[in-house]
Coordinates of C-alpha atoms in Angstrom, one line a residue:
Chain A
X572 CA 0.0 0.0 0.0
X573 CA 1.2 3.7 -0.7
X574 CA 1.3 5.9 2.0
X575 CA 1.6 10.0 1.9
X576 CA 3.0 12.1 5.0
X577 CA 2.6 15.4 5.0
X578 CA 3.9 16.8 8.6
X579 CA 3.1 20.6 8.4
X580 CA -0.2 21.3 8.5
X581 CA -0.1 25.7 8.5
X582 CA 3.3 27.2 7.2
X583 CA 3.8 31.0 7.5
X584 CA 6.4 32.4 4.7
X585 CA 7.2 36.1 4.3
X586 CA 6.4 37.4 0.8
X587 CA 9.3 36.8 -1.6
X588 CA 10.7 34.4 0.7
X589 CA 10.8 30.7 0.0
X590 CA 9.2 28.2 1.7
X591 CA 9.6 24.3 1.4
X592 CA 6.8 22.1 2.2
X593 CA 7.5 18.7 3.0
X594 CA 6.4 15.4 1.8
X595 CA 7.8 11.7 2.6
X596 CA 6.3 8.5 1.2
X597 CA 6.1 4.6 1.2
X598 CA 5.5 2.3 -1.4
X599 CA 6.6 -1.1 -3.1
X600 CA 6.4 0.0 -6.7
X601 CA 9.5 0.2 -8.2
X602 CA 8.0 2.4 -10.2
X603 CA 5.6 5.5 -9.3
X604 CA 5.3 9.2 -9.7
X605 CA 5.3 12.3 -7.4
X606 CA 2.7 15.0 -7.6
X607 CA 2.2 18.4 -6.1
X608 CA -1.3 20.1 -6.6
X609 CA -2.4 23.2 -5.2
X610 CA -5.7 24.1 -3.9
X611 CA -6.8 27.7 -3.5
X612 CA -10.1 28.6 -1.6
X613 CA -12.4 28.1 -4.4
X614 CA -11.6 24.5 -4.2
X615 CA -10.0 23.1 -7.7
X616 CA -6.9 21.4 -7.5
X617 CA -4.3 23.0 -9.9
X618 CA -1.1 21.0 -10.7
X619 CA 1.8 22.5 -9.9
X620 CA 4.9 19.5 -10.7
X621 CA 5.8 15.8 -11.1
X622 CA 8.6 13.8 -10.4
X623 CA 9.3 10.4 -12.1
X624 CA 10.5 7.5 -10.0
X625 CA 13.4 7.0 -12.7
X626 CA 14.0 10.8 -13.6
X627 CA 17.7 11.6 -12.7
X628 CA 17.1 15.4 -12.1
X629 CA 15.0 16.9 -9.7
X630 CA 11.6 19.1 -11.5
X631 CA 11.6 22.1 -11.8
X632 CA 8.6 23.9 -13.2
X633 CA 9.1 28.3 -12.9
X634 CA 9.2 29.4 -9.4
X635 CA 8.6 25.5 -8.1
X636 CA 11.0 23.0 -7.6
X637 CA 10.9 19.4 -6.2
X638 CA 13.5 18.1 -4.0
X639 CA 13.5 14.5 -4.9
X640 CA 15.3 12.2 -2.2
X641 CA 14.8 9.0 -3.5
X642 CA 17.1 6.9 -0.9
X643 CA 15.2 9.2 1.8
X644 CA 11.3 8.6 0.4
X645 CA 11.2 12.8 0.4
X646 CA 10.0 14.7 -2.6
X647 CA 9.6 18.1 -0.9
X648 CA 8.2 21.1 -2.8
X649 CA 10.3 24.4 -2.9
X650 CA 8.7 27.8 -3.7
X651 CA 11.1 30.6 -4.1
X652 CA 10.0 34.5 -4.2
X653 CA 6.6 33.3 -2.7
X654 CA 3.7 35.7 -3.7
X655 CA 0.8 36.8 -2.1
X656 CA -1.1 34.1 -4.3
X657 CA 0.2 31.2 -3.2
X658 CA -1.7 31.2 -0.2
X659 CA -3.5 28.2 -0.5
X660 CA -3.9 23.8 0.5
X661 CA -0.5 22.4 -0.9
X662 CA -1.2 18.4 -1.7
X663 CA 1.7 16.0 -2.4
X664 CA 0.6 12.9 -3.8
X665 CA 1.8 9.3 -5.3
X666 CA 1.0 7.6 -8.0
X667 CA 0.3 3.6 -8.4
X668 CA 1.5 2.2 -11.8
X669 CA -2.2 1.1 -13.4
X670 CA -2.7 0.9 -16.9
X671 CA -6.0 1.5 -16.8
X672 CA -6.0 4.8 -14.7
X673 CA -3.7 6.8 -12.3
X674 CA -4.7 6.5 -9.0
X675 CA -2.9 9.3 -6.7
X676 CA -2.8 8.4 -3.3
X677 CA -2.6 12.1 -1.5
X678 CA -1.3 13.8 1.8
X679 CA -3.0 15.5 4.3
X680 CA -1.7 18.9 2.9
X681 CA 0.1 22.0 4.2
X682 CA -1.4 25.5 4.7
X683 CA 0.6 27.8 3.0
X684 CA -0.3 31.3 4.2
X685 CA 1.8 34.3 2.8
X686 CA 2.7 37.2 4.8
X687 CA 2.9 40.7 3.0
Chain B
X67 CA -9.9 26.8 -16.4
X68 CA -8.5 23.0 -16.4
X69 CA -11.3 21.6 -19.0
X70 CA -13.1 19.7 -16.5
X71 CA -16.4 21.4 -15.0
X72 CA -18.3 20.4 -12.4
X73 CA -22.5 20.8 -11.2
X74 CA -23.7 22.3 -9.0
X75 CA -20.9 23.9 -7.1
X76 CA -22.8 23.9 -3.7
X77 CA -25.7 21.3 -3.3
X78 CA -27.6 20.9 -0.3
X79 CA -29.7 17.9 0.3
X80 CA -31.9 16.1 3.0
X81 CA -31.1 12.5 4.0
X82 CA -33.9 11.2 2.2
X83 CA -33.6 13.1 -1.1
X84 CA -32.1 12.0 -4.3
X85 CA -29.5 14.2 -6.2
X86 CA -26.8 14.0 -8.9
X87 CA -23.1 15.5 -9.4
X88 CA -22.4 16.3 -12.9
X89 CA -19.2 16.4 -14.4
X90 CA -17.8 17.3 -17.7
X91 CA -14.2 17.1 -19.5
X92 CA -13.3 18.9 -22.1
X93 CA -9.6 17.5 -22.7
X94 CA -10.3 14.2 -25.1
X95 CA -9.4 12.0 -21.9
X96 CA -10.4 8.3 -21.3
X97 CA -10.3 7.7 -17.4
X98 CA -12.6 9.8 -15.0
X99 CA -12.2 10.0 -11.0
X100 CA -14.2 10.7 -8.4
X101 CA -12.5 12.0 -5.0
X102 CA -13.9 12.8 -1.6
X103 CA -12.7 16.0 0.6
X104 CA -14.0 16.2 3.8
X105 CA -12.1 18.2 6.6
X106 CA -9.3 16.9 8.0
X107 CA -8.7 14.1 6.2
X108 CA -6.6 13.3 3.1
X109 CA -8.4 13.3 -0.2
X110 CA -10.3 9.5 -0.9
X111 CA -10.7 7.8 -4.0
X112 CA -14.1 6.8 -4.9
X113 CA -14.4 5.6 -8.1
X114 CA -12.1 5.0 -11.0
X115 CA -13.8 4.7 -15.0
X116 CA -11.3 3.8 -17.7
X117 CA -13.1 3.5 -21.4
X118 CA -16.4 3.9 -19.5
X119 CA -15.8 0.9 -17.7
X120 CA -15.6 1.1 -13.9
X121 CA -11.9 -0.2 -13.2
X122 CA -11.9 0.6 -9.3
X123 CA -14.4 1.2 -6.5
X124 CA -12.6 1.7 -2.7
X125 CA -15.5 -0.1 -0.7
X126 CA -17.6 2.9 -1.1
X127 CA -21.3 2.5 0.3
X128 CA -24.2 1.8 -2.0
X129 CA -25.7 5.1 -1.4
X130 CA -23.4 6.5 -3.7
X131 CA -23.8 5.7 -7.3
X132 CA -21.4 6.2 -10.1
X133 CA -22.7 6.3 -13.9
X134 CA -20.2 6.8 -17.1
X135 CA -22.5 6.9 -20.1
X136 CA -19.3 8.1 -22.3
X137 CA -15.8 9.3 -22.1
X138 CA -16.7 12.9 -21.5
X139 CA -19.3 12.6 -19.2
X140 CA -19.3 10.9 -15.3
X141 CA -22.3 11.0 -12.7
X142 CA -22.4 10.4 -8.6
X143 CA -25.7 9.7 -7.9
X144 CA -26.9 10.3 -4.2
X145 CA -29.6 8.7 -2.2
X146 CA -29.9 8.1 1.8
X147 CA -27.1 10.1 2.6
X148 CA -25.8 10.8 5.8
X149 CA -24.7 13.6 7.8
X150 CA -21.4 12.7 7.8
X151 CA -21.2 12.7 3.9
X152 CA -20.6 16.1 3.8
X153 CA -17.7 17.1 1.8
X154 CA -16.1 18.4 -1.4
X155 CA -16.2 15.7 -4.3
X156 CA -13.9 16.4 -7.1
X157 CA -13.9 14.9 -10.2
X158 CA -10.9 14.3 -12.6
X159 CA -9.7 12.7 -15.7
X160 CA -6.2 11.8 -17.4
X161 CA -5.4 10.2 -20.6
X162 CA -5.9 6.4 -20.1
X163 CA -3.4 3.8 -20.4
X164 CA -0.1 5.6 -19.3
X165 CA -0.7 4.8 -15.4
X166 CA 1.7 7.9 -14.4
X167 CA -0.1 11.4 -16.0
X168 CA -1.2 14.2 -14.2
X169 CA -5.0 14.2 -13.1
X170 CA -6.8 17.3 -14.4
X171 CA -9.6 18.7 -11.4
X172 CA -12.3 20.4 -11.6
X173 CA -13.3 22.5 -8.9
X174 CA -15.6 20.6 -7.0
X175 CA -19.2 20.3 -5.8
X176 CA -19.7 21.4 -2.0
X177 CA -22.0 18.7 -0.3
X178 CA -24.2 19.1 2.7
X179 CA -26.0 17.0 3.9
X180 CA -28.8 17.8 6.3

């Protein structure tokens, strides 16, 4: 079974600052994927990165970045120069290998709230 | 806009009515999701469609019904709820057959139930 920790429930950043949220995991596949999402108040989740299991560089997708620590099970999500916008749910989530659909298995989340 | 809309966004319902979430993609996809959100806990997978064709359901209770009548389109019928139902269902959808793409949300259908 997959398993999703997310440890931070409310992080405080300063605007322009960056933050990293946290995310560890558990599995058996040898081969899965890592997801961040982000979920403002109005509810959608909004993809913000993946990570491949095999992928030899860490993402990086604008302003976010994933810090994949594979030997660890860590795939934490930086933001750098936060903005006022990112205040929002941050989701970290896992993939199981399925042909027939991709069932994410998510975290708890992380509050992100941005200080001006 | 991520090409997947859900209806209604806010719904609320008495144990004994009958209702249905609506959801539409826009994106060509083949699989369909639907999620549960309720406070404090992690999001829950309900229901999985791939082709039309239900491919996973997590031991969710009768009282919810899921209904794919084609690639674009998925249903959660209600009926009986309970209280403790409550909670944001989101649906999704991804390509089918490449088990590690991104899931596409839409944002959601607020559920109370009274």
């Amino acid at each position: 079974a997959q398993k999703i920790t997310q440890t931070q429930p409310g992080m405080f950043v300063q605007e322009k600052e960056a933050v990293t949220l946290d995310c560890t995991y558990d599995t058996s596949d040898p081969s899965y994927g890592l997801f961040w999402y982000k979920q403002p108040s109005s509810g959608e989740m909004i993809f913000l990165i993946y990570q491949g299991s095999y992928d030899q560089q860490n993402a990086t997708e604008g302003r976010y970045s994933l810090n994949f620590q594979k030997a660890r099970k860590s795939a934490n999500l930086v933001i750098s120069a936060s903005q006022l916008g990112d205040s929002a749910m941050y989701f970290c989530a896992m993939s199981r290998n399925n042909n027939a659909g991709n069932m994410l298995t998510f975290g708890g989340g992380t509050r992100l709230m941005v200080k001006p | 806009e991520t090409g997947v809309t859900q209806t209604p966004r806010h719904l609320v319902m008495g144990m004994t009515n009958k209702k249905s979430l609506k959801c539409e993609q826009h994106l060509g996809h083949n699989a369909m999701y639907w999620y549960k959100q309720s406070a404090k806990k992690p999001l829950e997978l309900m229901f999985v469609y791939s082709l039309e064709e239900r491919v996973e359901n997590n031991s969710v209770p009768s009282r919810f019904s899921p209904e794919c009548p084609n690639s674009s389109h998925l249903f959660l019928h209600l009926h009986t709820l309970q209280p403790e139902d409550s909670a944001l269902y989101l649906c999704a959808s991804s390509p089918q057959g490449k088990g590690l793409e991104k899931l596409f949300f839409g944002s959601g259908t607020q559920l109370s139930v009274l």
